[in-house]
Amino acid sequence: MFSAVLVWDEQLRGDALTNTLYDRIGLPDVATQFVLWQIGYAAAGFLLGALWQELPGRRGPAKALALAVAYALPIGVFALGNWSLGEEQTTLAFAAASMLLILTLTGVRMDVETFRGELLPGRGSLSLLPVVYRTRYLSMQFAWVLAQAAAIATIVQFFADNGGPPWMFPGVSP
């Protein structure tokens, strides 16, 4: 889903669609960019698994945060350069936030798979989360993931409104 949103914003939304349709390799490039984003997410998951023992933190979401920050730093520098030059920011925030969410969910899944042997028969994988993270309430487990999902939903809403300033509300003039 994240790959589709990124490709839609870069190549299929607004004037970008005209450029994509005008270019000879525009439509094949849409498919290529989608596949490249998928490969990028898979590579990030592979890197998380490869560096699992070396990353700081004891649990999956903390380990994922370190890797997501390493991914977001160059994006932040690029965005700062774009901002200083008055260029469009487009999907930079969405790319960084979606990578954080994907790495967090991958880290949680790796933690659950590690403790799969402790799963009682007839119980689902979600019943392991309180055991793995030593919390009593499942709602506390999802707070971090839901906050990330809310941030991504806000960014998608921002793009859906054609990137208007976030302080502008319908019917309210500044």
Backbone as JSON Lines, residues from 0, in Angstrom:
{"i":0,"aa":"M","n":[0.82,-1.18,0.0],"ca":[0.0,0.0,0.0],"c":[0.87,1.26,0.0]}
{"i":1,"aa":"F","n":[1.92,1.24,0.82],"ca":[2.78,2.43,0.89],"c":[3.45,2.68,-0.46]}
{"i":2,"aa":"S","n":[3.87,1.62,-1.12],"ca":[4.49,1.78,-2.44],"c":[3.52,2.41,-3.43]}
{"i":3,"aa":"A","n":[2.27,1.98,-3.38],"ca":[1.27,2.53,-4.29],"c":[1.04,4.01,-4.04]}
{"i":4,"aa":"V","n":[0.98,4.42,-2.78],"ca":[0.78,5.84,-2.46],"c":[1.98,6.66,-2.93]}
{"i":5,"aa":"L","n":[3.19,6.15,-2.72],"ca":[4.38,6.88,-3.14],"c":[4.43,7.03,-4.66]}
{"i":6,"aa":"V","n":[4.13,5.96,-5.38],"ca":[4.13,6.03,-6.85],"c":[3.01,6.94,-7.33]}
{"i":7,"aa":"W","n":[1.84,6.84,-6.71],"ca":[0.73,7.71,-7.1],"c":[1.11,9.18,-6.95]}
{"i":8,"aa":"D","n":[1.73,9.54,-5.84],"ca":[2.06,10.94,-5.61],"c":[3.15,11.43,-6.55]}
{"i":9,"aa":"E","n":[4.13,10.59,-6.82],"ca":[5.26,11.01,-7.66],"c":[4.93,11.01,-9.15]}
{"i":10,"aa":"Q","n":[4.06,10.07,-9.59],"ca":[3.9,9.91,-11.03],"c":[2.46,9.95,-11.55]}
{"i":11,"aa":"L","n":[1.48,9.88,-10.69],"ca":[0.11,9.79,-11.19],"c":[-0.82,10.88,-10.68]}
{"i":12,"aa":"R","n":[-0.36,11.76,-9.84],"ca":[-1.22,12.78,-9.25],"c":[-1.0,14.11,-9.94]}
{"i":13,"aa":"G","n":[-2.06,14.75,-10.31],"ca":[-1.99,16.11,-10.86],"c":[-1.22,16.18,-12.17]}
{"i":14,"aa":"D","n":[-0.32,17.16,-12.25],"ca":[0.46,17.38,-13.46],"c":[1.45,16.27,-13.73]}
{"i":15,"aa":"A","n":[1.8,15.5,-12.7],"ca":[2.73,14.39,-12.9],"c":[2.14,13.34,-13.83]}
{"i":16,"aa":"L","n":[0.82,13.18,-13.83],"ca":[0.19,12.22,-14.73],"c":[0.39,12.64,-16.18]}
{"i":17,"aa":"T","n":[0.28,13.92,-16.45],"ca":[0.5,14.41,-17.82],"c":[1.92,14.08,-18.27]}
{"i":18,"aa":"N","n":[2.89,14.33,-17.4],"ca":[4.28,14.03,-17.73],"c":[4.49,12.52,-17.92]}
{"i":19,"aa":"T","n":[3.85,11.73,-17.08],"ca":[3.99,10.27,-17.18],"c":[3.4,9.77,-18.49]}
{"i":20,"aa":"L","n":[2.23,10.27,-18.86],"ca":[1.6,9.84,-20.1],"c":[2.33,10.37,-21.34]}
{"i":21,"aa":"Y","n":[2.97,11.5,-21.23],"ca":[3.68,12.09,-22.36],"c":[4.99,11.35,-22.63]}
{"i":22,"aa":"D","n":[5.64,10.89,-21.59],"ca":[6.92,10.21,-21.72],"c":[6.72,8.82,-22.32]}
{"i":23,"aa":"R","n":[7.62,8.39,-23.18],"ca":[7.5,7.08,-23.81],"c":[7.54,5.93,-22.81]}
{"i":24,"aa":"I","n":[8.38,6.06,-21.82],"ca":[8.5,4.98,-20.84],"c":[7.79,5.35,-19.53]}
{"i":25,"aa":"G","n":[6.87,6.25,-19.59],"ca":[6.17,6.73,-18.4],"c":[5.39,5.65,-17.68]}
{"i":26,"aa":"L","n":[4.53,4.94,-18.42],"ca":[3.71,3.9,-17.79],"c":[4.55,2.71,-17.31]}
{"i":27,"aa":"P","n":[5.52,2.22,-18.1],"ca":[6.38,1.17,-17.55],"c":[7.19,1.64,-16.33]}
{"i":28,"aa":"D","n":[7.51,2.92,-16.32],"ca":[8.26,3.46,-15.18],"c":[7.41,3.44,-13.9]}
{"i":29,"aa":"V","n":[6.09,3.57,-14.03],"ca":[5.2,3.49,-12.87],"c":[5.33,2.11,-12.23]}
{"i":30,"aa":"A","n":[5.27,1.07,-13.05],"ca":[5.41,-0.29,-12.53],"c":[6.81,-0.51,-11.95]}
{"i":31,"aa":"T","n":[7.81,0.03,-12.62],"ca":[9.19,-0.12,-12.15],"c":[9.37,0.55,-10.79]}
{"i":32,"aa":"Q","n":[8.85,1.76,-10.63],"ca":[8.98,2.46,-9.35],"c":[8.26,1.72,-8.23]}
{"i":33,"aa":"F","n":[7.09,1.14,-8.53],"ca":[6.36,0.34,-7.54],"c":[7.21,-0.84,-7.08]}
{"i":34,"aa":"V","n":[7.78,-1.56,-8.03],"ca":[8.62,-2.72,-7.7],"c":[9.86,-2.27,-6.92]}
{"i":35,"aa":"L","n":[10.45,-1.16,-7.29],"ca":[11.64,-0.68,-6.58],"c":[11.31,-0.3,-5.13]}
{"i":36,"aa":"W","n":[10.15,0.3,-4.88],"ca":[9.77,0.59,-3.5],"c":[9.56,-0.69,-2.71]}
{"i":37,"aa":"Q","n":[8.96,-1.7,-3.35],"ca":[8.77,-2.99,-2.68],"c":[10.12,-3.62,-2.34]}
{"i":38,"aa":"I","n":[11.05,-3.56,-3.27],"ca":[12.39,-4.09,-3.01],"c":[13.06,-3.3,-1.89]}
{"i":39,"aa":"G","n":[12.87,-2.0,-1.87],"ca":[13.45,-1.18,-0.8],"c":[12.93,-1.56,0.58]}
{"i":40,"aa":"Y","n":[11.61,-1.79,0.68],"ca":[11.04,-2.21,1.97],"c":[11.56,-3.59,2.37]}
{"i":41,"aa":"A","n":[11.67,-4.5,1.39],"ca":[12.2,-5.83,1.69],"c":[13.66,-5.75,2.12]}
{"i":42,"aa":"A","n":[14.43,-4.88,1.46],"ca":[15.84,-4.71,1.84],"c":[15.97,-4.13,3.24]}
{"i":43,"aa":"A","n":[15.08,-3.21,3.6],"ca":[15.12,-2.65,4.96],"c":[14.8,-3.73,5.99]}
{"i":44,"aa":"G","n":[13.82,-4.59,5.7],"ca":[13.51,-5.7,6.59],"c":[14.68,-6.66,6.7]}
{"i":45,"aa":"F","n":[15.34,-6.94,5.58],"ca":[16.51,-7.81,5.61],"c":[17.63,-7.18,6.44]}
{"i":46,"aa":"L","n":[17.84,-5.89,6.27],"ca":[18.87,-5.19,7.04],"c":[18.54,-5.21,8.53]}
{"i":47,"aa":"L","n":[17.29,-5.05,8.87],"ca":[16.88,-5.14,10.27],"c":[17.23,-6.52,10.84]}
{"i":48,"aa":"G","n":[16.93,-7.56,10.08],"ca":[17.26,-8.91,10.53],"c":[18.75,-9.15,10.61]}
{"i":49,"aa":"A","n":[19.5,-8.63,9.64],"ca":[20.95,-8.83,9.63],"c":[21.65,-8.09,10.78]}
{"i":50,"aa":"L","n":[21.14,-6.92,11.13],"ca":[21.76,-6.12,12.19],"c":[21.07,-6.3,13.54]}
{"i":51,"aa":"W","n":[20.18,-7.26,13.66],"ca":[19.35,-7.43,14.85],"c":[20.18,-7.44,16.13]}
{"i":52,"aa":"Q","n":[21.25,-8.18,16.17],"ca":[22.08,-8.3,17.38],"c":[22.88,-7.03,17.67]}
{"i":53,"aa":"E","n":[23.14,-6.25,16.66],"ca":[23.99,-5.06,16.81],"c":[23.21,-3.78,17.1]}
{"i":54,"aa":"L","n":[21.94,-3.75,16.79],"ca":[21.16,-2.53,16.98],"c":[20.88,-2.28,18.45]}
{"i":55,"aa":"P","n":[20.82,-1.01,18.86],"ca":[20.53,-0.72,20.27],"c":[19.08,-1.04,20.61]}
{"i":56,"aa":"G","n":[18.85,-1.33,21.87],"ca":[17.5,-1.63,22.33],"c":[17.34,-3.12,22.61]}
{"i":57,"aa":"R","n":[16.33,-3.43,23.41],"ca":[16.09,-4.83,23.76],"c":[14.96,-5.45,22.96]}
{"i":58,"aa":"R","n":[14.03,-4.66,22.48],"ca":[12.86,-5.17,21.79],"c":[12.81,-4.65,20.36]}
{"i":59,"aa":"G","n":[11.96,-5.28,19.55],"ca":[11.86,-4.98,18.14],"c":[11.57,-3.54,17.79]}
{"i":60,"aa":"P","n":[10.57,-2.89,18.42],"ca":[10.29,-1.5,18.05],"c":[11.47,-0.56,18.33]}
{"i":61,"aa":"A","n":[12.2,-0.79,19.4],"ca":[13.36,0.06,19.7],"c":[14.47,-0.16,18.68]}
{"i":62,"aa":"K","n":[14.67,-1.4,18.28],"ca":[15.68,-1.69,17.26],"c":[15.27,-1.09,15.92]}
{"i":63,"aa":"A","n":[14.0,-1.16,15.61],"ca":[13.51,-0.6,14.36],"c":[13.66,0.91,14.32]}
{"i":64,"aa":"L","n":[13.5,1.55,15.48],"ca":[13.61,3.01,15.54],"c":[15.0,3.47,15.14]}
{"i":65,"aa":"A","n":[16.03,2.76,15.6],"ca":[17.4,3.14,15.25],"c":[17.63,3.06,13.75]}
{"i":66,"aa":"L","n":[17.13,2.0,13.13],"ca":[17.3,1.85,11.7],"c":[16.46,2.87,10.92]}
{"i":67,"aa":"A","n":[15.27,3.16,11.4],"ca":[14.42,4.15,10.73],"c":[15.02,5.55,10.82]}
{"i":68,"aa":"V","n":[15.65,5.86,11.95],"ca":[16.32,7.16,12.08],"c":[17.47,7.25,11.09]}
{"i":69,"aa":"A","n":[18.22,6.16,10.92],"ca":[19.31,6.15,9.95],"c":[18.77,6.33,8.53]}
{"i":70,"aa":"Y","n":[17.59,5.84,8.25],"ca":[16.96,6.02,6.95],"c":[16.44,7.45,6.78]}
{"i":71,"aa":"A","n":[15.92,8.03,7.86],"ca":[15.28,9.34,7.77],"c":[16.27,10.5,7.78]}
{"i":72,"aa":"L","n":[17.47,10.32,8.31],"ca":[18.43,11.43,8.37],"c":[18.77,12.0,6.99]}
{"i":73,"aa":"P","n":[19.13,11.19,6.01],"ca":[19.39,11.78,4.68],"c":[18.15,12.42,4.08]}
{"i":74,"aa":"I","n":[16.97,11.83,4.35],"ca":[15.73,12.42,3.86],"c":[15.53,13.8,4.49]}
{"i":75,"aa":"G","n":[15.83,13.92,5.77],"ca":[15.72,15.21,6.46],"c":[16.66,16.26,5.89]}
{"i":76,"aa":"V","n":[17.89,15.86,5.59],"ca":[18.86,16.79,4.99],"c":[18.38,17.21,3.6]}
{"i":77,"aa":"F","n":[17.88,16.26,2.84],"ca":[17.35,16.58,1.51],"c":[16.15,17.51,1.6]}
{"i":78,"aa":"A","n":[15.25,17.24,2.56],"ca":[14.07,18.09,2.74],"c":[14.48,19.5,3.17]}
{"i":79,"aa":"L","n":[15.48,19.6,4.02],"ca":[15.97,20.92,4.43],"c":[16.52,21.69,3.24]}
{"i":80,"aa":"G","n":[17.26,21.0,2.38],"ca":[17.77,21.65,1.16],"c":[16.64,22.08,0.25]}
{"i":81,"aa":"N","n":[15.62,21.22,0.09],"ca":[14.46,21.59,-0.73],"c":[13.73,22.79,-0.15]}
{"i":82,"aa":"W","n":[13.58,22.8,1.17],"ca":[12.89,23.91,1.82],"c":[13.65,25.21,1.63]}
{"i":83,"aa":"S","n":[14.98,25.16,1.77],"ca":[15.77,26.39,1.64],"c":[15.75,26.92,0.21]}
{"i":84,"aa":"L","n":[15.58,26.03,-0.76],"ca":[15.51,26.46,-2.16],"c":[14.09,26.73,-2.63]}
{"i":85,"aa":"G","n":[13.11,26.51,-1.76],"ca":[11.73,26.73,-2.12],"c":[11.16,25.65,-3.03]}
{"i":86,"aa":"E","n":[11.78,24.47,-3.01],"ca":[11.31,23.36,-3.84],"c":[10.2,22.6,-3.14]}
{"i":87,"aa":"E","n":[9.51,21.77,-3.9],"ca":[8.41,20.98,-3.38],"c":[8.94,19.83,-2.53]}
{"i":88,"aa":"Q","n":[8.24,19.55,-1.44],"ca":[8.66,18.48,-0.53],"c":[8.1,17.12,-0.92]}
{"i":89,"aa":"T","n":[7.0,17.09,-1.57],"ca":[6.27,15.91,-2.03],"c":[6.19,14.83,-0.96]}
{"i":90,"aa":"T","n":[6.75,13.69,-1.23],"ca":[6.49,12.5,-0.41],"c":[7.59,12.18,0.59]}
{"i":91,"aa":"L","n":[8.45,13.09,0.91],"ca":[9.58,12.78,1.78],"c":[9.14,12.34,3.17]}
{"i":92,"aa":"A","n":[8.2,13.06,3.77],"ca":[7.74,12.69,5.11],"c":[7.01,11.35,5.1]}
{"i":93,"aa":"F","n":[6.23,11.12,4.05],"ca":[5.52,9.85,3.96],"c":[6.48,8.68,3.81]}
{"i":94,"aa":"A","n":[7.53,8.84,3.02],"ca":[8.51,7.77,2.83],"c":[9.18,7.41,4.15]}
{"i":95,"aa":"A","n":[9.57,8.43,4.93],"ca":[10.22,8.16,6.21],"c":[9.26,7.54,7.22]}
{"i":96,"aa":"A","n":[8.04,8.05,7.29],"ca":[7.07,7.52,8.26],"c":[6.65,6.1,7.9]}
{"i":97,"aa":"S","n":[6.47,5.83,6.61],"ca":[6.08,4.47,6.22],"c":[7.21,3.48,6.49]}
{"i":98,"aa":"M","n":[8.44,3.89,6.31],"ca":[9.56,3.0,6.61],"c":[9.61,2.7,8.11]}
{"i":99,"aa":"L","n":[9.35,3.71,8.94],"ca":[9.33,3.48,10.39],"c":[8.23,2.49,10.76]}
{"i":100,"aa":"L","n":[7.05,2.65,10.18],"ca":[5.95,1.74,10.49],"c":[6.26,0.31,10.04]}
{"i":101,"aa":"I","n":[6.79,0.17,8.85],"ca":[7.12,-1.16,8.34],"c":[8.2,-1.82,9.19]}
{"i":102,"aa":"L","n":[9.22,-1.07,9.57],"ca":[10.28,-1.65,10.4],"c":[9.77,-1.97,11.8]}
{"i":103,"aa":"T","n":[8.88,-1.14,12.35],"ca":[8.32,-1.43,13.67],"c":[7.51,-2.72,13.64]}
{"i":104,"aa":"L","n":[6.65,-2.86,12.64],"ca":[5.84,-4.08,12.53],"c":[6.72,-5.3,12.29]}
{"i":105,"aa":"T","n":[7.79,-5.13,11.52],"ca":[8.73,-6.24,11.31],"c":[9.43,-6.61,12.6]}
{"i":106,"aa":"G","n":[9.82,-5.61,13.4],"ca":[10.45,-5.88,14.7],"c":[9.53,-6.59,15.66]}
{"i":107,"aa":"V","n":[8.26,-6.18,15.69],"ca":[7.28,-6.86,16.54],"c":[7.1,-8.3,16.08]}
{"i":108,"aa":"R","n":[7.02,-8.49,14.78],"ca":[6.86,-9.85,14.25],"c":[8.07,-10.72,14.59]}
{"i":109,"aa":"M","n":[9.27,-10.16,14.53],"ca":[10.46,-10.93,14.87],"c":[10.47,-11.3,16.35]}
{"i":110,"aa":"D","n":[10.02,-10.39,17.21],"ca":[9.92,-10.71,18.63],"c":[8.91,-11.83,18.87]}
{"i":111,"aa":"V","n":[7.78,-11.78,18.19],"ca":[6.76,-12.82,18.36],"c":[7.29,-14.16,17.86]}
{"i":112,"aa":"E","n":[7.99,-14.16,16.73],"ca":[8.55,-15.41,16.21],"c":[9.61,-15.98,17.14]}
{"i":113,"aa":"T","n":[10.35,-15.13,17.81],"ca":[11.37,-15.6,18.75],"c":[10.73,-16.38,19.89]}
{"i":114,"aa":"F","n":[9.6,-15.92,20.37],"ca":[8.93,-16.55,21.5],"c":[7.8,-17.48,21.07]}
{"i":115,"aa":"R","n":[7.78,-17.91,19.83],"ca":[6.71,-18.76,19.32],"c":[6.61,-20.07,20.11]}
{"i":116,"aa":"G","n":[7.71,-20.6,20.63],"ca":[7.7,-21.84,21.39],"c":[6.92,-21.75,22.69]}
{"i":117,"aa":"E","n":[6.74,-20.55,23.21],"ca":[6.01,-20.36,24.46],"c":[4.51,-20.19,24.25]}
{"i":118,"aa":"L","n":[4.07,-20.27,23.01],"ca":[2.66,-20.08,22.69],"c":[1.84,-21.28,23.16]}
{"i":119,"aa":"L","n":[0.79,-21.03,23.89],"ca":[-0.1,-22.09,24.35],"c":[-0.98,-22.55,23.19]}
{"i":120,"aa":"P","n":[-1.3,-23.86,23.14],"ca":[-2.16,-24.34,22.05],"c":[-3.52,-23.65,22.05]}
{"i":121,"aa":"G","n":[-4.0,-23.32,20.86],"ca":[-5.3,-22.67,20.74],"c":[-5.26,-21.17,20.92]}
{"i":122,"aa":"R","n":[-4.1,-20.61,21.15],"ca":[-3.97,-19.15,21.32],"c":[-3.3,-18.56,20.09]}
{"i":123,"aa":"G","n":[-3.65,-17.33,19.76],"ca":[-3.09,-16.66,18.6],"c":[-1.77,-15.96,18.92]}
{"i":124,"aa":"S","n":[-1.14,-15.45,17.89],"ca":[0.15,-14.76,18.05],"c":[0.02,-13.51,18.91]}
{"i":125,"aa":"L","n":[-1.14,-12.85,18.86],"ca":[-1.31,-11.62,19.65],"c":[-1.26,-11.89,21.15]}
{"i":126,"aa":"S","n":[-1.55,-13.12,21.55],"ca":[-1.49,-13.43,22.98],"c":[-0.06,-13.45,23.5]}
{"i":127,"aa":"L","n":[0.92,-13.5,22.59],"ca":[2.32,-13.45,23.0],"c":[2.81,-12.04,23.3]}
{"i":128,"aa":"L","n":[2.16,-11.03,22.75],"ca":[2.65,-9.66,22.92],"c":[2.77,-9.24,24.38]}
{"i":129,"aa":"P","n":[1.78,-9.48,25.23],"ca":[1.96,-9.1,26.63],"c":[3.11,-9.85,27.31]}
{"i":130,"aa":"V","n":[3.36,-11.07,26.9],"ca":[4.45,-11.85,27.48],"c":[5.79,-11.29,27.0]}
{"i":131,"aa":"V","n":[5.9,-11.04,25.71],"ca":[7.16,-10.57,25.13],"c":[7.53,-9.19,25.67]}
{"i":132,"aa":"Y","n":[6.55,-8.28,25.73],"ca":[6.84,-6.91,26.13],"c":[6.53,-6.64,27.6]}
{"i":133,"aa":"R","n":[6.15,-7.67,28.33],"ca":[5.91,-7.57,29.77],"c":[4.92,-6.46,30.14]}
{"i":134,"aa":"T","n":[3.83,-6.45,29.47],"ca":[2.77,-5.5,29.79],"c":[1.49,-6.27,30.07]}
{"i":135,"aa":"R","n":[0.62,-5.7,30.82],"ca":[-0.64,-6.35,31.17],"c":[-1.73,-6.08,30.16]}
{"i":136,"aa":"Y","n":[-1.71,-4.93,29.56],"ca":[-2.81,-4.53,28.69],"c":[-2.36,-4.47,27.25]}
{"i":137,"aa":"L","n":[-3.12,-5.11,26.39],"ca":[-2.79,-5.15,24.98],"c":[-2.87,-3.76,24.34]}
{"i":138,"aa":"S","n":[-3.72,-2.9,24.87],"ca":[-3.84,-1.55,24.3],"c":[-2.54,-0.77,24.42]}
{"i":139,"aa":"M","n":[-1.78,-1.04,25.45],"ca":[-0.49,-0.36,25.6],"c":[0.48,-0.81,24.52]}
{"i":140,"aa":"Q","n":[0.32,-2.04,24.04],"ca":[1.19,-2.56,23.0],"c":[1.01,-1.83,21.68]}
{"i":141,"aa":"F","n":[-0.23,-1.49,21.39],"ca":[-0.53,-0.9,20.1],"c":[-0.39,0.62,20.06]}
{"i":142,"aa":"A","n":[-0.09,1.26,21.16],"ca":[0.0,2.71,21.2],"c":[1.06,3.23,20.24]}
{"i":143,"aa":"W","n":[2.22,2.6,20.22],"ca":[3.32,3.04,19.36],"c":[2.96,2.85,17.89]}
{"i":144,"aa":"V","n":[2.39,1.72,17.55],"ca":[2.01,1.45,16.16],"c":[0.86,2.36,15.72]}
{"i":145,"aa":"L","n":[-0.11,2.57,16.58],"ca":[-1.23,3.45,16.23],"c":[-0.79,4.9,16.05]}
{"i":146,"aa":"A","n":[0.16,5.34,16.85],"ca":[0.67,6.71,16.67],"c":[1.34,6.85,15.31]}
{"i":147,"aa":"Q","n":[2.08,5.84,14.9],"ca":[2.72,5.89,13.59],"c":[1.66,5.85,12.47]}
{"i":148,"aa":"A","n":[0.67,4.99,12.64],"ca":[-0.39,4.91,11.63],"c":[-1.16,6.23,11.52]}
{"i":149,"aa":"A","n":[-1.37,6.89,12.66],"ca":[-2.04,8.2,12.63],"c":[-1.19,9.23,11.91]}
{"i":150,"aa":"A","n":[0.11,9.19,12.12],"ca":[1.0,10.12,11.42],"c":[0.96,9.88,9.92]}
{"i":151,"aa":"I","n":[0.95,8.63,9.52],"ca":[0.89,8.31,8.1],"c":[-0.45,8.73,7.51]}
{"i":152,"aa":"A","n":[-1.53,8.5,8.24],"ca":[-2.86,8.91,7.76],"c":[-2.92,10.43,7.6]}
{"i":153,"aa":"T","n":[-2.3,11.16,8.51],"ca":[-2.27,12.62,8.41],"c":[-1.49,13.06,7.18]}
{"i":154,"aa":"I","n":[-0.39,12.4,6.9],"ca":[0.41,12.75,5.73],"c":[-0.36,12.44,4.46]}
{"i":155,"aa":"V","n":[-1.05,11.29,4.42],"ca":[-1.86,10.93,3.24],"c":[-2.97,11.95,3.05]}
{"i":156,"aa":"Q","n":[-3.61,12.37,4.13],"ca":[-4.66,13.39,4.06],"c":[-4.08,14.7,3.51]}
{"i":157,"aa":"F","n":[-2.88,15.03,3.93],"ca":[-2.2,16.23,3.46],"c":[-2.0,16.16,1.94]}
{"i":158,"aa":"F","n":[-1.57,14.99,1.45],"ca":[-1.37,14.84,0.01],"c":[-2.7,14.83,-0.73]}
{"i":159,"aa":"A","n":[-3.72,14.24,-0.14],"ca":[-5.03,14.19,-0.79],"c":[-5.63,15.57,-0.94]}
{"i":160,"aa":"D","n":[-5.27,16.5,-0.06],"ca":[-5.75,17.87,-0.14],"c":[-4.84,18.73,-1.0]}
{"i":161,"aa":"N","n":[-4.06,18.09,-1.87],"ca":[-3.13,18.77,-2.79],"c":[-2.05,19.54,-2.07]}
{"i":162,"aa":"G","n":[-1.66,19.1,-0.89],"ca":[-0.52,19.68,-0.21],"c":[-0.71,21.09,0.28]}
{"i":163,"aa":"G","n":[-1.9,21.47,0.64],"ca":[-2.12,22.8,1.19],"c":[-1.5,22.92,2.57]}
{"i":164,"aa":"P","n":[-1.28,24.11,3.04],"ca":[-0.69,24.27,4.36],"c":[-1.57,23.62,5.43]}
{"i":165,"aa":"P","n":[-0.96,22.96,6.42],"ca":[-1.75,22.25,7.43],"c":[-2.57,23.18,8.32]}
{"i":166,"aa":"W","n":[-2.23,24.45,8.37],"ca":[-2.99,25.35,9.25],"c":[-4.23,25.93,8.57]}
{"i":167,"aa":"M","n":[-4.41,25.64,7.31],"ca":[-5.56,26.13,6.58],"c":[-6.73,25.15,6.73]}
{"i":168,"aa":"F","n":[-7.84,25.62,7.24],"ca":[-9.02,24.8,7.38],"c":[-10.11,25.35,6.46]}
{"i":169,"aa":"P","n":[-10.96,24.44,5.93],"ca":[-12.02,24.92,5.02],"c":[-12.91,25.96,5.71]}
{"i":170,"aa":"G","n":[-13.15,27.03,5.05],"ca":[-14.05,28.05,5.58],"c":[-13.39,29.02,6.53]}
{"i":171,"aa":"V","n":[-12.1,28.83,6.82],"ca":[-11.4,29.72,7.75],"c":[-10.29,30.42,6.98]}
{"i":172,"aa":"S","n":[-10.33,31.73,6.97],"ca":[-9.27,32.46,6.3],"c":[-8.24,32.94,7.33]}
{"i":173,"aa":"P","n":[-6.96,32.97,6.93],"ca":[-5.91,33.37,7.89],"c":[-5.95,34.82,8.27]}
